[in-house]
PDB file of N, CA and C in Angstrom:
ATOM      1  N   MET R  29       0.592  -1.069  -0.086  1.00  0.00           N
ATOM      2  CA  MET R  29      -0.283  -0.082   0.082  1.00  0.00           C
ATOM      3  C   MET R  29       0.884   1.206   0.084  1.00  0.00           C
ATOM      4  N   GLY R  30       1.890   1.538  -0.119  1.00  0.00           N
ATOM      5  CA  GLY R  30       3.006   2.506   0.542  1.00  0.00           C
ATOM      6  C   GLY R  30       2.979   3.239  -0.814  1.00  0.00           C
ATOM      7  N   LYS R  31       2.125   3.030  -1.889  1.00  0.00           N
ATOM      8  CA  LYS R  31       2.647   3.457  -3.159  1.00  0.00           C
ATOM      9  C   LYS R  31       1.361   4.771  -3.009  1.00  0.00           C
ATOM     10  N   ASP R  32       2.100   5.903  -4.263  1.00  0.00           N
ATOM     11  CA  ASP R  32       1.280   6.901  -4.129  1.00  0.00           C
ATOM     12  C   ASP R  32      -0.158   6.939  -5.061  1.00  0.00           C
ATOM     13  N   ARG R  33      -1.357   7.532  -4.644  1.00  0.00           N
ATOM     14  CA  ARG R  33      -2.277   6.867  -5.182  1.00  0.00           C
ATOM     15  C   ARG R  33      -2.347   6.692  -7.202  1.00  0.00           C
ATOM     16  N   ASN R  34      -1.597   8.049  -7.562  1.00  0.00           N
ATOM     17  CA  ASN R  34      -1.851   8.243  -8.623  1.00  0.00           C
ATOM     18  C   ASN R  34      -0.175   7.373  -9.625  1.00  0.00           C
ATOM     19  N   GLU R  35       0.457   6.927  -9.009  1.00  0.00           N
ATOM     20  CA  GLU R  35       1.141   5.903  -9.328  1.00  0.00           C
ATOM     21  C   GLU R  35       1.111   4.750 -10.789  1.00  0.00           C
ATOM     22  N   SER R  36       1.969   5.161 -11.735  1.00  0.00           N
ATOM     23  CA  SER R  36       0.903   4.620 -13.000  1.00  0.00           C
ATOM     24  C   SER R  36       2.217   5.283 -14.010  1.00  0.00           C
ATOM     25  N   ARG R  37       2.226   3.527 -15.257  1.00  0.00           N
ATOM     26  CA  ARG R  37       3.133   3.739 -16.322  1.00  0.00           C
ATOM     27  C   ARG R  37       2.311   4.295 -17.741  1.00  0.00           C
ATOM     28  N   LYS R  38       0.255   4.498 -16.904  1.00  0.00           N
ATOM     29  CA  LYS R  38       0.119   5.100 -17.682  1.00  0.00           C
ATOM     30  C   LYS R  38      -0.052   6.474 -18.282  1.00  0.00           C
ATOM     31  N   TYR R  39      -0.160   7.311 -19.293  1.00  0.00           N
ATOM     32  CA  TYR R  39       0.430   8.773 -19.458  1.00  0.00           C
ATOM     33  C   TYR R  39      -1.659   8.965 -18.680  1.00  0.00           C
ATOM     34  N   THR R  40      -1.787  10.080 -18.103  1.00  0.00           N
ATOM     35  CA  THR R  40      -2.938  10.972 -17.708  1.00  0.00           C
ATOM     36  C   THR R  40      -3.076  11.874 -18.933  1.00  0.00           C
ATOM     37  N   ARG R  41      -4.490  12.009 -19.205  1.00  0.00           N
ATOM     38  CA  ARG R  41      -5.092  12.874 -20.076  1.00  0.00           C
ATOM     39  C   ARG R  41      -4.410  14.232 -20.495  1.00  0.00           C
ATOM     40  N   PHE R  42      -3.764  15.039 -19.252  1.00  0.00           N
ATOM     41  CA  PHE R  42      -3.450  15.813 -19.590  1.00  0.00           C
ATOM     42  C   PHE R  42      -1.691  15.728 -19.553  1.00  0.00           C
ATOM     43  N   GLU R  43      -0.916  14.783 -19.427  1.00  0.00           N
ATOM     44  CA  GLU R  43       0.574  14.211 -20.105  1.00  0.00           C
ATOM     45  C   GLU R  43       0.110  13.857 -21.389  1.00  0.00           C
ATOM     46  N   LYS R  44      -0.847  13.588 -21.596  1.00  0.00           N
ATOM     47  CA  LYS R  44      -0.717  13.264 -23.230  1.00  0.00           C
ATOM     48  C   LYS R  44      -1.297  14.536 -23.615  1.00  0.00           C
ATOM     49  N   ALA R  45      -2.389  15.360 -23.047  1.00  0.00           N
ATOM     50  CA  ALA R  45      -1.971  16.496 -24.234  1.00  0.00           C
ATOM     51  C   ALA R  45      -0.784  17.280 -24.410  1.00  0.00           C
ATOM     52  N   ARG R  46      -0.154  17.206 -23.463  1.00  0.00           N
ATOM     53  CA  ARG R  46       0.996  18.330 -23.313  1.00  0.00           C
ATOM     54  C   ARG R  46       1.988  17.065 -24.277  1.00  0.00           C
ATOM     55  N   ILE R  47       2.377  16.666 -23.951  1.00  0.00           N
ATOM     56  CA  ILE R  47       2.896  15.674 -25.154  1.00  0.00           C
ATOM     57  C   ILE R  47       2.823  15.890 -26.566  1.00  0.00           C
ATOM     58  N   ILE R  48       1.363  15.669 -27.290  1.00  0.00           N
ATOM     59  CA  ILE R  48       1.012  15.695 -28.220  1.00  0.00           C
ATOM     60  C   ILE R  48       1.034  17.178 -28.598  1.00  0.00           C
ATOM     61  N   GLY R  49       0.650  18.223 -27.957  1.00  0.00           N
ATOM     62  CA  GLY R  49       0.751  19.608 -28.268  1.00  0.00           C
ATOM     63  C   GLY R  49       2.224  20.309 -28.163  1.00  0.00           C
ATOM     64  N   ALA R  50       2.978  19.502 -27.816  1.00  0.00           N
ATOM     65  CA  ALA R  50       4.478  19.893 -27.665  1.00  0.00           C
ATOM     66  C   ALA R  50       4.998  19.284 -29.345  1.00  0.00           C
ATOM     67  N   ARG R  51       4.571  18.115 -29.460  1.00  0.00           N
ATOM     68  CA  ARG R  51       5.090  17.133 -30.665  1.00  0.00           C
ATOM     69  C   ARG R  51       4.382  18.568 -31.847  1.00  0.00           C
ATOM     70  N   ALA R  52       3.155  18.737 -31.801  1.00  0.00           N
ATOM     71  CA  ALA R  52       2.844  19.234 -33.149  1.00  0.00           C
ATOM     72  C   ALA R  52       2.940  20.521 -33.186  1.00  0.00           C
ATOM     73  N   LEU R  53       3.683  21.048 -32.056  1.00  0.00           N
ATOM     74  CA  LEU R  53       4.307  22.495 -32.425  1.00  0.00           C
ATOM     75  C   LEU R  53       5.401  22.315 -32.965  1.00  0.00           C
ATOM     76  N   GLN R  54       6.218  21.372 -32.608  1.00  0.00           N
ATOM     77  CA  GLN R  54       7.536  20.893 -33.530  1.00  0.00           C
ATOM     78  C   GLN R  54       7.271  20.540 -34.693  1.00  0.00           C
ATOM     79  N   LEU R  55       6.252  20.357 -35.042  1.00  0.00           N
ATOM     80  CA  LEU R  55       6.109  19.930 -36.186  1.00  0.00           C
ATOM     81  C   LEU R  55       5.609  21.141 -37.015  1.00  0.00           C
ATOM     82  N   ALA R  56       4.872  21.871 -36.791  1.00  0.00           N
ATOM     83  CA  ALA R  56       4.169  23.038 -37.084  1.00  0.00           C
ATOM     84  C   ALA R  56       5.826  23.951 -37.484  1.00  0.00           C
ATOM     85  N   MET R  57       6.452  24.182 -36.981  1.00  0.00           N
ATOM     86  CA  MET R  57       7.730  24.819 -36.813  1.00  0.00           C
ATOM     87  C   MET R  57       8.730  23.776 -37.735  1.00  0.00           C
ATOM     88  N   GLY R  58       7.990  23.279 -38.570  1.00  0.00           N
ATOM     89  CA  GLY R  58       9.191  22.776 -39.351  1.00  0.00           C
ATOM     90  C   GLY R  58      10.009  21.224 -39.183  1.00  0.00           C
ATOM     91  N   ALA R  59       9.994  20.752 -37.897  1.00  0.00           N
ATOM     92  CA  ALA R  59      10.552  19.574 -37.545  1.00  0.00           C
ATOM     93  C   ALA R  59      10.235  18.603 -38.707  1.00  0.00           C
ATOM     94  N   PRO R  60      11.100  17.476 -38.802  1.00  0.00           N
ATOM     95  CA  PRO R  60      10.702  16.529 -39.547  1.00  0.00           C
ATOM     96  C   PRO R  60       9.818  15.328 -39.253  1.00  0.00           C
ATOM     97  N   PRO R  61       8.868  14.451 -39.448  1.00  0.00           N
ATOM     98  CA  PRO R  61       8.088  13.313 -38.748  1.00  0.00           C
ATOM     99  C   PRO R  61       9.852  12.223 -38.236  1.00  0.00           C
ATOM    100  N   LEU R  62       8.507  11.853 -37.319  1.00  0.00           N
ATOM    101  CA  LEU R  62       9.181  10.633 -36.865  1.00  0.00           C
ATOM    102  C   LEU R  62       9.159   9.054 -37.526  1.00  0.00           C
ATOM    103  N   LEU R  63       7.841   8.992 -38.324  1.00  0.00           N
ATOM    104  CA  LEU R  63       7.653   8.233 -38.401  1.00  0.00           C
ATOM    105  C   LEU R  63       7.101   8.365 -40.590  1.00  0.00           C
ATOM    106  N   GLU R  64       7.247   7.237 -41.499  1.00  0.00           N
ATOM    107  CA  GLU R  64       5.811   7.373 -42.629  1.00  0.00           C
ATOM    108  C   GLU R  64       5.229   8.062 -42.469  1.00  0.00           C
ATOM    109  N   ILE R  65       4.750   8.929 -42.644  1.00  0.00           N
ATOM    110  CA  ILE R  65       3.183   9.508 -42.393  1.00  0.00           C
ATOM    111  C   ILE R  65       1.909   9.314 -43.430  1.00  0.00           C
ATOM    112  N   PRO R  66       1.159   8.814 -43.045  1.00  0.00           N
ATOM    113  CA  PRO R  66       0.104   7.924 -44.510  1.00  0.00           C
ATOM    114  C   PRO R  66      -0.294   9.063 -45.302  1.00  0.00           C
ATOM    115  N   GLU R  67      -0.001   8.627 -46.311  1.00  0.00           N
ATOM    116  CA  GLU R  67      -0.735   9.651 -47.792  1.00  0.00           C
ATOM    117  C   GLU R  67      -2.103  10.618 -47.077  1.00  0.00           C
ATOM    118  N   GLY R  68      -2.142  11.890 -47.289  1.00  0.00           N
ATOM    119  CA  GLY R  68      -3.149  12.441 -46.777  1.00  0.00           C
ATOM    120  C   GLY R  68      -3.503  13.522 -45.701  1.00  0.00           C
ATOM    121  N   MET R  69      -2.330  13.058 -44.710  1.00  0.00           N
ATOM    122  CA  MET R  69      -1.996  13.480 -43.906  1.00  0.00           C
ATOM    123  C   MET R  69      -1.290  14.494 -43.031  1.00  0.00           C
ATOM    124  N   SER R  70      -1.803  15.729 -42.896  1.00  0.00           N
ATOM    125  CA  SER R  70      -1.109  16.865 -42.996  1.00  0.00           C
ATOM    126  C   SER R  70      -1.503  17.682 -41.856  1.00  0.00           C
ATOM    127  N   ASP R  71      -2.261  17.973 -41.276  1.00  0.00           N
ATOM    128  CA  ASP R  71      -2.012  18.198 -40.054  1.00  0.00           C
ATOM    129  C   ASP R  71      -1.559  18.113 -38.914  1.00  0.00           C
ATOM    130  N   PRO R  72      -0.247  19.363 -38.289  1.00  0.00           N
ATOM    131  CA  PRO R  72       0.417  18.729 -37.523  1.00  0.00           C
ATOM    132  C   PRO R  72      -0.138  17.718 -35.906  1.00  0.00           C
ATOM    133  N   ILE R  73      -1.610  18.801 -35.576  1.00  0.00           N
ATOM    134  CA  ILE R  73      -1.972  17.569 -34.531  1.00  0.00           C
ATOM    135  C   ILE R  73      -2.067  16.174 -34.680  1.00  0.00           C
ATOM    136  N   GLU R  74      -3.142  15.916 -35.889  1.00  0.00           N
ATOM    137  CA  GLU R  74      -2.938  14.350 -36.409  1.00  0.00           C
ATOM    138  C   GLU R  74      -1.685  13.830 -36.574  1.00  0.00           C
ATOM    139  N   ILE R  75      -0.718  14.068 -36.853  1.00  0.00           N
ATOM    140  CA  ILE R  75       0.779  13.697 -37.083  1.00  0.00           C
ATOM    141  C   ILE R  75       1.438  13.278 -36.095  1.00  0.00           C
ATOM    142  N   ALA R  76       1.492  14.603 -34.673  1.00  0.00           N
ATOM    143  CA  ALA R  76       1.969  13.973 -33.487  1.00  0.00           C
ATOM    144  C   ALA R  76       0.639  13.154 -32.999  1.00  0.00           C
ATOM    145  N   LEU R  77      -0.421  13.115 -32.798  1.00  0.00           N
ATOM    146  CA  LEU R  77      -1.265  11.934 -32.411  1.00  0.00           C
ATOM    147  C   LEU R  77      -0.766  10.427 -32.772  1.00  0.00           C
ATOM    148  N   TYR R  78      -0.528  10.401 -34.279  1.00  0.00           N
ATOM    149  CA  TYR R  78      -0.305   9.491 -35.117  1.00  0.00           C
ATOM    150  C   TYR R  78       0.946   8.959 -34.361  1.00  0.00           C
ATOM    151  N   GLU R  79       1.988   9.494 -34.220  1.00  0.00           N
ATOM    152  CA  GLU R  79       3.401   9.251 -33.581  1.00  0.00           C
ATOM    153  C   GLU R  79       3.399   8.835 -32.110  1.00  0.00           C
ATOM    154  N   PHE R  80       2.239   9.837 -31.312  1.00  0.00           N
ATOM    155  CA  PHE R  80       2.332   9.336 -29.978  1.00  0.00           C
ATOM    156  C   PHE R  80       1.780   7.679 -30.256  1.00  0.00           C
ATOM    157  N   GLU R  81       0.720   7.682 -31.072  1.00  0.00           N
ATOM    158  CA  GLU R  81      -0.158   6.102 -30.800  1.00  0.00           C
ATOM    159  C   GLU R  81       0.736   5.181 -30.822  1.00  0.00           C
ATOM    160  N   ASN R  82       1.981   5.159 -31.920  1.00  0.00           N
ATOM    161  CA  ASN R  82       2.455   4.353 -32.500  1.00  0.00           C
ATOM    162  C   ASN R  82       4.060   4.113 -31.321  1.00  0.00           C
ATOM    163  N   GLY R  83       3.781   5.139 -30.202  1.00  0.00           N
ATOM    164  CA  GLY R  83       5.616   4.918 -29.378  1.00  0.00           C
ATOM    165  C   GLY R  83       6.802   5.906 -30.212  1.00  0.00           C
ATOM    166  N   ALA R  84       6.387   6.553 -31.005  1.00  0.00           N
ATOM    167  CA  ALA R  84       7.961   7.274 -31.881  1.00  0.00           C
ATOM    168  C   ALA R  84       8.140   8.541 -30.602  1.00  0.00           C
ATOM    169  N   ILE R  85       7.193   9.374 -30.338  1.00  0.00           N
ATOM    170  CA  ILE R  85       7.647  10.975 -29.665  1.00  0.00           C
ATOM    171  C   ILE R  85       8.874  10.149 -28.291  1.00  0.00           C
ATOM    172  N   PRO R  86       9.788  10.792 -28.761  1.00  0.00           N
ATOM    173  CA  PRO R  86      11.146  10.962 -27.474  1.00  0.00           C
ATOM    174  C   PRO R  86      10.933  11.211 -26.542  1.00  0.00           C
ATOM    175  N   ILE R  87       9.797  11.846 -25.357  1.00  0.00           N
ATOM    176  CA  ILE R  87       9.235  13.101 -24.762  1.00  0.00           C
ATOM    177  C   ILE R  87       9.145  12.334 -23.479  1.00  0.00           C
ATOM    178  N   THR R  88      10.106  12.427 -22.377  1.00  0.00           N
ATOM    179  CA  THR R  88      10.166  12.034 -20.857  1.00  0.00           C
ATOM    180  C   THR R  88       9.171  13.084 -20.274  1.00  0.00           C
ATOM    181  N   VAL R  89       8.123  12.353 -19.062  1.00  0.00           N
ATOM    182  CA  VAL R  89       7.551  13.050 -18.345  1.00  0.00           C
ATOM    183  C   VAL R  89       8.185  12.541 -16.930  1.00  0.00           C
ATOM    184  N   VAL R  90       8.112  13.880 -16.335  1.00  0.00           N
ATOM    185  CA  VAL R  90       8.348  13.608 -14.962  1.00  0.00           C
ATOM    186  C   VAL R  90       6.972  13.703 -14.112  1.00  0.00           C
ATOM    187  N   ARG R  91       7.075  12.859 -13.239  1.00  0.00           N
ATOM    188  CA  ARG R  91       6.128  13.353 -12.132  1.00  0.00           C
ATOM    189  C   ARG R  91       6.604  13.060 -10.641  1.00  0.00           C
ATOM    190  N   LYS R  92       6.101  14.387 -10.147  1.00  0.00           N
ATOM    191  CA  LYS R  92       6.428  14.920  -9.101  1.00  0.00           C
ATOM    192  C   LYS R  92       5.192  14.282  -7.606  1.00  0.00           C
ATOM    193  N   TYR R  93       5.525  13.655  -6.675  1.00  0.00           N
ATOM    194  CA  TYR R  93       4.827  13.381  -5.747  1.00  0.00           C
ATOM    195  C   TYR R  93       4.996  14.132  -4.246  1.00  0.00           C
ATOM    196  N   PRO R  94       3.869  14.193  -3.871  1.00  0.00           N
ATOM    197  CA  PRO R  94       3.858  14.890  -2.734  1.00  0.00           C
ATOM    198  C   PRO R  94       4.834  14.508  -1.456  1.00  0.00           C
ATOM    199  N   SER R  95       5.521  13.312  -1.784  1.00  0.00           N
ATOM    200  CA  SER R  95       6.101  12.911  -0.683  1.00  0.00           C
ATOM    201  C   SER R  95       7.764  13.347  -0.869  1.00  0.00           C
ATOM    202  N   GLY R  96       7.571  13.646  -2.264  1.00  0.00           N
ATOM    203  CA  GLY R  96       9.284  14.554  -3.069  1.00  0.00           C
ATOM    204  C   GLY R  96      10.025  13.735  -3.481  1.00  0.00           C
ATOM    205  N   ARG R  97       9.304  12.309  -3.649  1.00  0.00           N
ATOM    206  CA  ARG R  97       9.804  11.222  -4.874  1.00  0.00           C
ATOM    207  C   ARG R  97       9.197  11.388  -6.877  1.00  0.00           C
ATOM    208  N   LYS R  98      10.103  11.202  -6.842  1.00  0.00           N
ATOM    209  CA  LYS R  98      10.140  12.031  -9.043  1.00  0.00           C
ATOM    210  C   LYS R  98       9.908  10.378  -9.689  1.00  0.00           C
ATOM    211  N   GLU R  99       9.351  10.608 -10.152  1.00  0.00           N
ATOM    212  CA  GLU R  99       8.853   9.043 -11.525  1.00  0.00           C
ATOM    213  C   GLU R  99       9.156   9.659 -12.715  1.00  0.00           C
ATOM    214  N   LEU R 100       9.982   9.179 -13.399  1.00  0.00           N
ATOM    215  CA  LEU R 100       9.943   9.248 -14.592  1.00  0.00           C
ATOM    216  C   LEU R 100       9.487   7.922 -15.734  1.00  0.00           C
ATOM    217  N   VAL R 101       8.176   8.386 -16.154  1.00  0.00           N
ATOM    218  CA  VAL R 101       7.439   7.957 -17.111  1.00  0.00           C
ATOM    219  C   VAL R 101       7.845   8.242 -18.663  1.00  0.00           C
TER     220      VAL R 101
END
């Protein structure tokens, strides 16, 4: 039981939104896609979501807990 209640390897909806938003901004500013993008997909948010769903975005999330412990997800 000694674990913090939010501890999980799954991203929260807020973390997911932040990751996709940050990657979409990178794409909009001219960064190359990390995967082969399906034909017809040109919106940076769609591309970022596609990359996220395929595990291609190299972004690490640091969770800070009230106990002072940090967790890399």
